Amino acid sequence: MRLLIVTGTSGSGKSSALNTLEDLGFYCVDNLPIALVNTLVDRLSDSIRLSHQGIAICIDIRTEDEGIEDFRDHLNELAKTIDVTVMFFDANEPSLNQRFNETRRRHPLSRGGRSLSDAIKLERVLLEPLAAAADLFVDTSEMTPYEQRQFIQERVTASQASRMSILVKSFGFKKGAPVDADIMFDMRMLPNPHWEASLRPRTGQDESVKAFLESHAITMDVRSDIVSSLTRWIPQYQASQRAYLTVAIGCTGGKHRSVYMAEAIASDLRHQFPQVALQHRDMPTS
């Protein structure tokens, strides 16, 4: 049987994730104290095994559970008998602030006169043991609800098929490196289409941008080297029983070079690893 533990910061999308997992066939439980996880799994394992894909449990700061510090011990005990995956959801502070302001909901730690900003910072500290145990770190800062749902569906479905779920993600360094990256490549050494007036408004998905980049030998050399390295490394990650791997490809703005290279690498990798997903974090959508 499979157990997914959904955790992370308040406002990062955990409830939406739990709803998606329920739609995927998981038996879902929200806001369960850590100390009760083992008991719940023991009681439900036989019936769930027959009727559901597994169990998904949301654990977060609302439990006010001293067991957070002992989370790793609980996890190790569970892992002796079932397949456990910890998914940690987070978003940057501006995104969390905006979400709380839009929904007019109070942060669970904002009582006693504590500001929203201070509550977010305190929560990060308290959740460090959970973040340290995560198998998959999900940064929802730039995700729409639809994109988050699609992301979860792709990664959970791939790992359910006993294959490591691989995500190739483009991004722009000016918005910060993605916190969920396992491997990162910097494309800022490539010729920049931004300085070509006709290419500036386009993206790395446009044929004209692709032609410009591929006209430079360094682009093809970098592409070949990255694919060769990943093809060699990925089986080692798989052998270590990893369920998820995120490969981040960055350039300055996340619009041209990183988008092109992420598309190219994902396409090349799929010849050997069909479970490769693709995401463009900072590429303009219109």
PDB file of C-alpha atoms in Angstrom:
ATOM      1  CA  MET A   1       0.000   0.000   0.000  1.00  0.00           C
ATOM      2  CA  ARG A   2       1.100   3.551  -0.643  1.00  0.00           C
ATOM      3  CA  LEU A   3       1.069   6.453   1.831  1.00  0.00           C
ATOM      4  CA  LEU A   4       1.437  10.068   0.689  1.00  0.00           C
ATOM      5  CA  ILE A   5       2.101  12.624   3.405  1.00  0.00           C
ATOM      6  CA  VAL A   6       1.155  16.131   2.264  1.00  0.00           C
ATOM      7  CA  THR A   7       2.715  18.888   4.325  1.00  0.00           C
ATOM      8  CA  GLY A   8       4.094  22.406   3.992  1.00  0.00           C
ATOM      9  CA  THR A   9       3.382  26.039   4.721  1.00  0.00           C
ATOM     10  CA  SER A  10      -0.088  27.497   5.196  1.00  0.00           C
ATOM     11  CA  GLY A  11      -1.457  28.933   1.952  1.00  0.00           C
ATOM     12  CA  SER A  12       0.850  26.896  -0.279  1.00  0.00           C
ATOM     13  CA  GLY A  13      -1.895  24.701  -1.765  1.00  0.00           C
ATOM     14  CA  LYS A  14      -1.997  21.630   0.472  1.00  0.00           C
ATOM     15  CA  SER A  15      -5.801  21.481   0.580  1.00  0.00           C
ATOM     16  CA  SER A  16      -5.995  21.676  -3.206  1.00  0.00           C
ATOM     17  CA  ALA A  17      -3.386  18.937  -3.421  1.00  0.00           C
ATOM     18  CA  LEU A  18      -5.411  16.723  -1.111  1.00  0.00           C
ATOM     19  CA  ASN A  19      -8.507  17.280  -3.265  1.00  0.00           C
ATOM     20  CA  THR A  20      -6.543  16.267  -6.363  1.00  0.00           C
ATOM     21  CA  LEU A  21      -5.248  13.136  -4.654  1.00  0.00           C
ATOM     22  CA  GLU A  22      -8.793  12.223  -3.637  1.00  0.00           C
ATOM     23  CA  ASP A  23      -9.818  12.498  -7.298  1.00  0.00           C
ATOM     24  CA  LEU A  24      -6.904  10.187  -8.163  1.00  0.00           C
ATOM     25  CA  GLY A  25      -8.338   7.523  -5.872  1.00  0.00           C
ATOM     26  CA  PHE A  26      -6.558   8.131  -2.573  1.00  0.00           C
ATOM     27  CA  TYR A  27      -8.284   7.908   0.814  1.00  0.00           C
ATOM     28  CA  CYS A  28      -7.580  11.392   2.210  1.00  0.00           C
ATOM     29  CA  VAL A  29      -7.366  12.636   5.798  1.00  0.00           C
ATOM     30  CA  ASP A  30      -6.749  16.298   6.649  1.00  0.00           C
ATOM     31  CA  ASN A  31      -5.072  17.769   9.735  1.00  0.00           C
ATOM     32  CA  LEU A  32      -4.052  14.517  11.413  1.00  0.00           C
ATOM     33  CA  PRO A  33      -1.692  14.654  14.431  1.00  0.00           C
ATOM     34  CA  ILE A  34       1.605  12.968  13.648  1.00  0.00           C
ATOM     35  CA  ALA A  35       1.282  10.658  16.641  1.00  0.00           C
ATOM     36  CA  LEU A  36      -1.875   9.127  15.121  1.00  0.00           C
ATOM     37  CA  VAL A  37      -0.491   8.402  11.648  1.00  0.00           C
ATOM     38  CA  ASN A  38       0.780   4.919  12.494  1.00  0.00           C
ATOM     39  CA  THR A  39      -2.510   3.996  14.180  1.00  0.00           C
ATOM     40  CA  LEU A  40      -4.569   5.201  11.216  1.00  0.00           C
ATOM     41  CA  VAL A  41      -2.433   3.300   8.713  1.00  0.00           C
ATOM     42  CA  ASP A  42      -2.625   0.099  10.767  1.00  0.00           C
ATOM     43  CA  ARG A  43      -6.414   0.263  10.981  1.00  0.00           C
ATOM     44  CA  LEU A  44      -7.062   1.189   7.361  1.00  0.00           C
ATOM     45  CA  SER A  45      -4.354  -0.654   5.464  1.00  0.00           C
ATOM     46  CA  ASP A  46      -6.320  -3.819   4.652  1.00  0.00           C
ATOM     47  CA  SER A  47      -9.544  -2.105   3.541  1.00  0.00           C
ATOM     48  CA  ILE A  48      -7.752   0.695   1.668  1.00  0.00           C
ATOM     49  CA  ARG A  49      -5.584  -1.772  -0.195  1.00  0.00           C
ATOM     50  CA  LEU A  50      -8.697  -3.166  -1.881  1.00  0.00           C
ATOM     51  CA  SER A  51     -10.655   0.012  -2.569  1.00  0.00           C
ATOM     52  CA  HIS A  52      -8.191   2.905  -3.028  1.00  0.00           C
ATOM     53  CA  GLN A  53      -4.838   3.795  -4.605  1.00  0.00           C
ATOM     54  CA  GLY A  54      -3.502   4.460  -1.118  1.00  0.00           C
ATOM     55  CA  ILE A  55      -3.775   6.888   1.788  1.00  0.00           C
ATOM     56  CA  ALA A  56      -2.989  10.615   1.626  1.00  0.00           C
ATOM     57  CA  ILE A  57      -2.614  12.461   4.924  1.00  0.00           C
ATOM     58  CA  CYS A  58      -2.180  16.205   5.390  1.00  0.00           C
ATOM     59  CA  ILE A  59       0.051  17.161   8.312  1.00  0.00           C
ATOM     60  CA  ASP A  60       0.849  20.780   9.054  1.00  0.00           C
ATOM     61  CA  ILE A  61       1.227  23.410  11.735  1.00  0.00           C
ATOM     62  CA  ARG A  62      -2.489  23.284  12.631  1.00  0.00           C
ATOM     63  CA  THR A  63      -1.914  20.068  14.569  1.00  0.00           C
ATOM     64  CA  GLU A  64       0.205  21.984  17.120  1.00  0.00           C
ATOM     65  CA  ASP A  65       1.808  18.608  17.540  1.00  0.00           C
ATOM     66  CA  GLU A  66       5.024  18.187  19.501  1.00  0.00           C
ATOM     67  CA  GLY A  67       5.560  15.130  17.318  1.00  0.00           C
ATOM     68  CA  ILE A  68       6.888  17.333  14.498  1.00  0.00           C
ATOM     69  CA  GLU A  69      10.362  17.079  16.005  1.00  0.00           C
ATOM     70  CA  ASP A  70      10.057  13.277  15.998  1.00  0.00           C
ATOM     71  CA  PHE A  71       8.633  13.105  12.484  1.00  0.00           C
ATOM     72  CA  ARG A  72      11.658  11.308  11.071  1.00  0.00           C
ATOM     73  CA  ASP A  73      11.287   8.518  13.646  1.00  0.00           C
ATOM     74  CA  HIS A  74       7.593   8.048  12.770  1.00  0.00           C
ATOM     75  CA  LEU A  75       8.521   8.036   9.089  1.00  0.00           C
ATOM     76  CA  ASN A  76      11.211   5.394   9.488  1.00  0.00           C
ATOM     77  CA  GLU A  77       8.793   3.153  11.373  1.00  0.00           C
ATOM     78  CA  LEU A  78       6.140   3.477   8.662  1.00  0.00           C
ATOM     79  CA  ALA A  79       8.644   2.837   5.872  1.00  0.00           C
ATOM     80  CA  LYS A  80       9.322  -0.638   7.259  1.00  0.00           C
ATOM     81  CA  THR A  81       5.914  -1.855   6.096  1.00  0.00           C
ATOM     82  CA  ILE A  82       4.582   0.501   3.382  1.00  0.00           C
ATOM     83  CA  ASP A  83       5.716   2.801   0.572  1.00  0.00           C
ATOM     84  CA  VAL A  84       5.856   6.338   2.029  1.00  0.00           C
ATOM     85  CA  THR A  85       6.306   9.583   0.079  1.00  0.00           C
ATOM     86  CA  VAL A  86       6.486  13.021   1.724  1.00  0.00           C
ATOM     87  CA  MET A  87       5.355  15.961  -0.431  1.00  0.00           C
ATOM     88  CA  PHE A  88       6.288  19.393   0.981  1.00  0.00           C
ATOM     89  CA  PHE A  89       4.377  22.358  -0.475  1.00  0.00           C
ATOM     90  CA  ASP A  90       5.708  25.893  -0.214  1.00  0.00           C
ATOM     91  CA  ALA A  91       5.579  29.303  -1.888  1.00  0.00           C
ATOM     92  CA  ASN A  92       7.608  32.467  -1.540  1.00  0.00           C
ATOM     93  CA  GLU A  93       6.565  35.033   1.042  1.00  0.00           C
ATOM     94  CA  PRO A  94       5.020  37.561  -1.404  1.00  0.00           C
ATOM     95  CA  SER A  95       2.808  34.811  -2.850  1.00  0.00           C
ATOM     96  CA  LEU A  96       1.719  33.626   0.599  1.00  0.00           C
ATOM     97  CA  ASN A  97       0.993  37.205   1.686  1.00  0.00           C
ATOM     98  CA  GLN A  98      -1.096  37.794  -1.429  1.00  0.00           C
ATOM     99  CA  ARG A  99      -3.090  34.587  -0.971  1.00  0.00           C
ATOM    100  CA  PHE A 100      -3.941  35.338   2.657  1.00  0.00           C
ATOM    101  CA  ASN A 101      -4.916  38.909   1.786  1.00  0.00           C
ATOM    102  CA  GLU A 102      -7.103  37.763  -1.115  1.00  0.00           C
ATOM    103  CA  THR A 103      -8.932  35.112   0.902  1.00  0.00           C
ATOM    104  CA  ARG A 104      -9.058  37.259   4.075  1.00  0.00           C
ATOM    105  CA  ARG A 105      -8.168  34.183   6.103  1.00  0.00           C
ATOM    106  CA  ARG A 106      -5.987  34.323   9.191  1.00  0.00           C
ATOM    107  CA  HIS A 107      -2.698  32.492   9.340  1.00  0.00           C
ATOM    108  CA  PRO A 108      -2.791  29.731  12.003  1.00  0.00           C
ATOM    109  CA  LEU A 109       0.143  31.374  13.821  1.00  0.00           C
ATOM    110  CA  SER A 110      -1.021  35.005  13.558  1.00  0.00           C
ATOM    111  CA  ARG A 111      -2.762  35.056  16.926  1.00  0.00           C
ATOM    112  CA  GLY A 112      -1.459  37.114  19.833  1.00  0.00           C
ATOM    113  CA  GLY A 113      -0.735  40.164  17.711  1.00  0.00           C
ATOM    114  CA  ARG A 114       1.815  38.394  15.512  1.00  0.00           C
ATOM    115  CA  SER A 115       1.996  39.889  12.003  1.00  0.00           C
ATOM    116  CA  LEU A 116       1.381  37.772   8.911  1.00  0.00           C
ATOM    117  CA  SER A 117       5.011  38.128   7.850  1.00  0.00           C
ATOM    118  CA  ASP A 118       6.260  36.987  11.261  1.00  0.00           C
ATOM    119  CA  ALA A 119       3.779  34.095  11.287  1.00  0.00           C
ATOM    120  CA  ILE A 120       5.069  32.867   7.910  1.00  0.00           C
ATOM    121  CA  LYS A 121       8.679  33.067   9.093  1.00  0.00           C
ATOM    122  CA  LEU A 122       7.897  31.239  12.346  1.00  0.00           C
ATOM    123  CA  GLU A 123       6.020  28.504  10.508  1.00  0.00           C
ATOM    124  CA  ARG A 124       9.017  27.840   8.255  1.00  0.00           C
ATOM    125  CA  VAL A 125      11.203  27.314  11.321  1.00  0.00           C
ATOM    126  CA  LEU A 126       8.695  24.994  13.005  1.00  0.00           C
ATOM    127  CA  LEU A 127       8.243  22.918   9.847  1.00  0.00           C
ATOM    128  CA  GLU A 128      11.959  22.389   9.197  1.00  0.00           C
ATOM    129  CA  PRO A 129      11.861  18.709  10.333  1.00  0.00           C
ATOM    130  CA  LEU A 130       9.078  18.037   7.815  1.00  0.00           C
ATOM    131  CA  ALA A 131      10.857  19.880   5.005  1.00  0.00           C
ATOM    132  CA  ALA A 132      14.060  17.961   5.700  1.00  0.00           C
ATOM    133  CA  ALA A 133      12.217  14.655   5.252  1.00  0.00           C
ATOM    134  CA  ALA A 134      10.550  15.603   1.940  1.00  0.00           C
ATOM    135  CA  ASP A 135      10.877  13.369  -1.111  1.00  0.00           C
ATOM    136  CA  LEU A 136       9.248  15.982  -3.331  1.00  0.00           C
ATOM    137  CA  PHE A 137       9.403  19.739  -2.742  1.00  0.00           C
ATOM    138  CA  VAL A 138       6.642  21.618  -4.600  1.00  0.00           C
ATOM    139  CA  ASP A 139       7.036  25.377  -5.073  1.00  0.00           C
ATOM    140  CA  THR A 140       3.600  26.765  -5.991  1.00  0.00           C
ATOM    141  CA  SER A 141       4.645  30.448  -6.100  1.00  0.00           C
ATOM    142  CA  GLU A 142       4.101  30.761  -9.850  1.00  0.00           C
ATOM    143  CA  MET A 143       1.477  28.020 -10.280  1.00  0.00           C
ATOM    144  CA  THR A 144      -2.190  28.557 -11.034  1.00  0.00           C
ATOM    145  CA  PRO A 145      -4.616  26.118  -9.355  1.00  0.00           C
ATOM    146  CA  TYR A 146      -4.941  24.294 -12.689  1.00  0.00           C
ATOM    147  CA  GLU A 147      -1.154  24.027 -13.096  1.00  0.00           C
ATOM    148  CA  GLN A 148      -0.790  22.712  -9.558  1.00  0.00           C
ATOM    149  CA  ARG A 149      -3.447  20.060 -10.163  1.00  0.00           C
ATOM    150  CA  GLN A 150      -1.798  19.017 -13.430  1.00  0.00           C
ATOM    151  CA  PHE A 151       1.623  18.903 -11.758  1.00  0.00           C
ATOM    152  CA  ILE A 152       0.389  16.580  -9.007  1.00  0.00           C
ATOM    153  CA  GLN A 153      -1.434  14.331 -11.456  1.00  0.00           C
ATOM    154  CA  GLU A 154       1.659  13.942 -13.651  1.00  0.00           C
ATOM    155  CA  ARG A 155       4.113  13.263 -10.854  1.00  0.00           C
ATOM    156  CA  VAL A 156       1.943  10.979  -8.754  1.00  0.00           C
ATOM    157  CA  THR A 157       0.754   8.982 -11.762  1.00  0.00           C
ATOM    158  CA  ALA A 158       4.324   8.445 -12.990  1.00  0.00           C
ATOM    159  CA  SER A 159       5.568   7.310  -9.592  1.00  0.00           C
ATOM    160  CA  GLN A 160       2.532   5.008  -9.194  1.00  0.00           C
ATOM    161  CA  ALA A 161       3.762   3.141 -12.256  1.00  0.00           C
ATOM    162  CA  SER A 162       6.949   2.281 -10.335  1.00  0.00           C
ATOM    163  CA  ARG A 163       8.945   4.751 -12.404  1.00  0.00           C
ATOM    164  CA  MET A 164      10.841   7.760 -11.142  1.00  0.00           C
ATOM    165  CA  SER A 165       8.943  10.916 -12.098  1.00  0.00           C
ATOM    166  CA  ILE A 166      11.306  13.335 -13.863  1.00  0.00           C
ATOM    167  CA  LEU A 167      10.479  17.034 -14.252  1.00  0.00           C
ATOM    168  CA  VAL A 168      12.496  19.346 -16.514  1.00  0.00           C
ATOM    169  CA  LYS A 169      11.775  22.943 -15.481  1.00  0.00           C
ATOM    170  CA  SER A 170      12.872  26.201 -17.111  1.00  0.00           C
ATOM    171  CA  PHE A 171      13.228  29.340 -14.996  1.00  0.00           C
ATOM    172  CA  GLY A 172      14.724  32.833 -14.871  1.00  0.00           C
ATOM    173  CA  PHE A 173      17.454  33.624 -12.358  1.00  0.00           C
ATOM    174  CA  LYS A 174      16.094  37.148 -11.915  1.00  0.00           C
ATOM    175  CA  LYS A 175      13.106  35.597 -10.104  1.00  0.00           C
ATOM    176  CA  GLY A 176      15.293  33.283  -8.054  1.00  0.00           C
ATOM    177  CA  ALA A 177      16.407  29.706  -8.504  1.00  0.00           C
ATOM    178  CA  PRO A 178      13.694  27.056  -7.916  1.00  0.00           C
ATOM    179  CA  VAL A 179      13.912  25.612  -4.426  1.00  0.00           C
ATOM    180  CA  ASP A 180      12.736  22.193  -5.599  1.00  0.00           C
ATOM    181  CA  ALA A 181      15.627  21.620  -8.024  1.00  0.00           C
ATOM    182  CA  ASP A 182      17.728  18.481  -7.575  1.00  0.00           C
ATOM    183  CA  ILE A 183      20.014  19.269 -10.529  1.00  0.00           C
ATOM    184  CA  MET A 184      20.505  22.743 -12.025  1.00  0.00           C
ATOM    185  CA  PHE A 185      22.062  23.958 -15.272  1.00  0.00           C
ATOM    186  CA  ASP A 186      22.851  27.603 -16.139  1.00  0.00           C
ATOM    187  CA  MET A 187      22.250  28.654 -19.771  1.00  0.00           C
ATOM    188  CA  ARG A 188      23.439  32.249 -19.414  1.00  0.00           C
ATOM    189  CA  MET A 189      26.612  31.425 -21.362  1.00  0.00           C
ATOM    190  CA  LEU A 190      24.565  30.902 -24.545  1.00  0.00           C
ATOM    191  CA  PRO A 191      23.966  33.709 -27.083  1.00  0.00           C
ATOM    192  CA  ASN A 192      20.998  35.745 -25.884  1.00  0.00           C
ATOM    193  CA  PRO A 193      18.046  36.185 -28.291  1.00  0.00           C
ATOM    194  CA  HIS A 194      16.921  39.113 -26.133  1.00  0.00           C
ATOM    195  CA  TRP A 195      19.446  41.329 -27.910  1.00  0.00           C
ATOM    196  CA  GLU A 196      17.930  40.560 -31.316  1.00  0.00           C
ATOM    197  CA  ALA A 197      15.060  43.005 -31.790  1.00  0.00           C
ATOM    198  CA  SER A 198      12.975  40.595 -33.866  1.00  0.00           C
ATOM    199  CA  LEU A 199      13.371  37.796 -31.302  1.00  0.00           C
ATOM    200  CA  ARG A 200      12.898  39.774 -28.095  1.00  0.00           C
ATOM    201  CA  PRO A 201       9.093  39.408 -27.912  1.00  0.00           C
ATOM    202  CA  ARG A 202       9.233  35.702 -28.759  1.00  0.00           C
ATOM    203  CA  THR A 203      10.008  32.697 -26.542  1.00  0.00           C
ATOM    204  CA  GLY A 204      12.196  29.621 -26.725  1.00  0.00           C
ATOM    205  CA  GLN A 205       9.245  27.740 -28.198  1.00  0.00           C
ATOM    206  CA  ASP A 206       9.269  29.840 -31.383  1.00  0.00           C
ATOM    207  CA  GLU A 207      11.004  28.416 -34.454  1.00  0.00           C
ATOM    208  CA  SER A 208      12.914  31.648 -35.080  1.00  0.00           C
ATOM    209  CA  VAL A 209      14.423  31.549 -31.588  1.00  0.00           C
ATOM    210  CA  LYS A 210      15.276  27.866 -31.964  1.00  0.00           C
ATOM    211  CA  ALA A 211      16.987  28.558 -35.298  1.00  0.00           C
ATOM    212  CA  PHE A 212      18.995  31.418 -33.789  1.00  0.00           C
ATOM    213  CA  LEU A 213      20.209  29.330 -30.863  1.00  0.00           C
ATOM    214  CA  GLU A 214      20.935  26.241 -32.946  1.00  0.00           C
ATOM    215  CA  SER A 215      23.020  28.302 -35.370  1.00  0.00           C
ATOM    216  CA  HIS A 216      25.641  28.561 -32.613  1.00  0.00           C
ATOM    217  CA  ALA A 217      27.773  25.466 -32.007  1.00  0.00           C
ATOM    218  CA  ILE A 218      27.912  26.037 -28.252  1.00  0.00           C
ATOM    219  CA  THR A 219      24.143  25.506 -27.996  1.00  0.00           C
ATOM    220  CA  MET A 220      24.314  22.058 -29.516  1.00  0.00           C
ATOM    221  CA  ASP A 221      27.422  21.164 -27.489  1.00  0.00           C
ATOM    222  CA  VAL A 222      25.713  22.148 -24.225  1.00  0.00           C
ATOM    223  CA  ARG A 223      22.559  20.251 -25.155  1.00  0.00           C
ATOM    224  CA  SER A 224      24.532  17.118 -26.010  1.00  0.00           C
ATOM    225  CA  ASP A 225      26.634  17.304 -22.835  1.00  0.00           C
ATOM    226  CA  ILE A 226      23.610  17.755 -20.548  1.00  0.00           C
ATOM    227  CA  VAL A 227      21.631  14.918 -22.131  1.00  0.00           C
ATOM    228  CA  SER A 228      24.669  12.638 -22.003  1.00  0.00           C
ATOM    229  CA  SER A 229      25.244  13.420 -18.326  1.00  0.00           C
ATOM    230  CA  LEU A 230      21.595  12.995 -17.341  1.00  0.00           C
ATOM    231  CA  THR A 231      21.304   9.751 -19.281  1.00  0.00           C
ATOM    232  CA  ARG A 232      24.210   8.459 -17.237  1.00  0.00           C
ATOM    233  CA  TRP A 233      23.061   9.849 -13.868  1.00  0.00           C
ATOM    234  CA  ILE A 234      19.310   9.147 -13.932  1.00  0.00           C
ATOM    235  CA  PRO A 235      19.669   5.359 -13.577  1.00  0.00           C
ATOM    236  CA  GLN A 236      21.728   5.973 -10.436  1.00  0.00           C
ATOM    237  CA  TYR A 237      18.920   8.088  -8.974  1.00  0.00           C
ATOM    238  CA  GLN A 238      16.456   5.349  -9.893  1.00  0.00           C
ATOM    239  CA  ALA A 239      18.637   2.736  -8.224  1.00  0.00           C
ATOM    240  CA  SER A 240      18.531   4.761  -4.998  1.00  0.00           C
ATOM    241  CA  GLN A 241      14.717   4.359  -4.948  1.00  0.00           C
ATOM    242  CA  ARG A 242      14.059   8.028  -5.671  1.00  0.00           C
ATOM    243  CA  ALA A 243      10.452   8.666  -6.687  1.00  0.00           C
ATOM    244  CA  TYR A 244      11.024  12.195  -8.028  1.00  0.00           C
ATOM    245  CA  LEU A 245      13.795  14.126  -9.789  1.00  0.00           C
ATOM    246  CA  THR A 246      13.633  17.799 -10.802  1.00  0.00           C
ATOM    247  CA  VAL A 247      16.106  19.129 -13.380  1.00  0.00           C
ATOM    248  CA  ALA A 248      16.111  22.942 -13.523  1.00  0.00           C
ATOM    249  CA  ILE A 249      17.361  24.861 -16.575  1.00  0.00           C
ATOM    250  CA  GLY A 250      17.923  28.577 -16.006  1.00  0.00           C
ATOM    251  CA  CYS A 251      18.704  31.719 -17.970  1.00  0.00           C
ATOM    252  CA  THR A 252      18.351  35.395 -17.093  1.00  0.00           C
ATOM    253  CA  GLY A 253      14.617  35.891 -17.635  1.00  0.00           C
ATOM    254  CA  GLY A 254      13.308  32.380 -18.199  1.00  0.00           C
ATOM    255  CA  LYS A 255      11.912  33.275 -21.625  1.00  0.00           C
ATOM    256  CA  HIS A 256      14.348  32.262 -24.380  1.00  0.00           C
ATOM    257  CA  ARG A 257      17.424  30.134 -23.667  1.00  0.00           C
ATOM    258  CA  SER A 258      16.148  28.130 -20.708  1.00  0.00           C
ATOM    259  CA  VAL A 259      12.808  27.449 -22.423  1.00  0.00           C
ATOM    260  CA  TYR A 260      14.532  26.224 -25.587  1.00  0.00           C
ATOM    261  CA  MET A 261      16.970  24.018 -23.683  1.00  0.00           C
ATOM    262  CA  ALA A 262      14.331  22.588 -21.328  1.00  0.00           C
ATOM    263  CA  GLU A 263      12.158  21.642 -24.315  1.00  0.00           C
ATOM    264  CA  ALA A 264      15.124  20.085 -26.128  1.00  0.00           C
ATOM    265  CA  ILE A 265      16.396  18.137 -23.122  1.00  0.00           C
ATOM    266  CA  ALA A 266      12.934  16.833 -22.206  1.00  0.00           C
ATOM    267  CA  SER A 267      12.427  15.689 -25.793  1.00  0.00           C
ATOM    268  CA  ASP A 268      15.823  13.963 -25.921  1.00  0.00           C
ATOM    269  CA  LEU A 269      15.370  12.264 -22.542  1.00  0.00           C
ATOM    270  CA  ARG A 270      11.950  10.861 -23.445  1.00  0.00           C
ATOM    271  CA  HIS A 271      13.605   8.463 -25.887  1.00  0.00           C
ATOM    272  CA  GLN A 272      14.933   6.579 -22.856  1.00  0.00           C
ATOM    273  CA  PHE A 273      12.745   7.872 -19.996  1.00  0.00           C
ATOM    274  CA  PRO A 274       9.100   8.252 -21.159  1.00  0.00           C
ATOM    275  CA  GLN A 275       7.969   9.637 -17.787  1.00  0.00           C
ATOM    276  CA  VAL A 276       9.590  13.069 -18.329  1.00  0.00           C
ATOM    277  CA  ALA A 277       7.332  16.083 -17.652  1.00  0.00           C
ATOM    278  CA  LEU A 278       8.037  19.678 -18.687  1.00  0.00           C
ATOM    279  CA  GLN A 279       7.305  22.973 -16.939  1.00  0.00           C
ATOM    280  CA  HIS A 280       8.143  26.593 -17.817  1.00  0.00           C
ATOM    281  CA  ARG A 281       8.045  28.572 -14.581  1.00  0.00           C
ATOM    282  CA  ASP A 282       8.664  32.084 -15.875  1.00  0.00           C
ATOM    283  CA  MET A 283       7.834  32.002 -19.593  1.00  0.00           C
ATOM    284  CA  PRO A 284       5.163  34.580 -20.508  1.00  0.00           C
ATOM    285  CA  THR A 285       1.877  32.924 -21.430  1.00  0.00           C
ATOM    286  CA  SER A 286       0.614  35.651 -23.725  1.00  0.00           C
TER     287      SER A 286
END
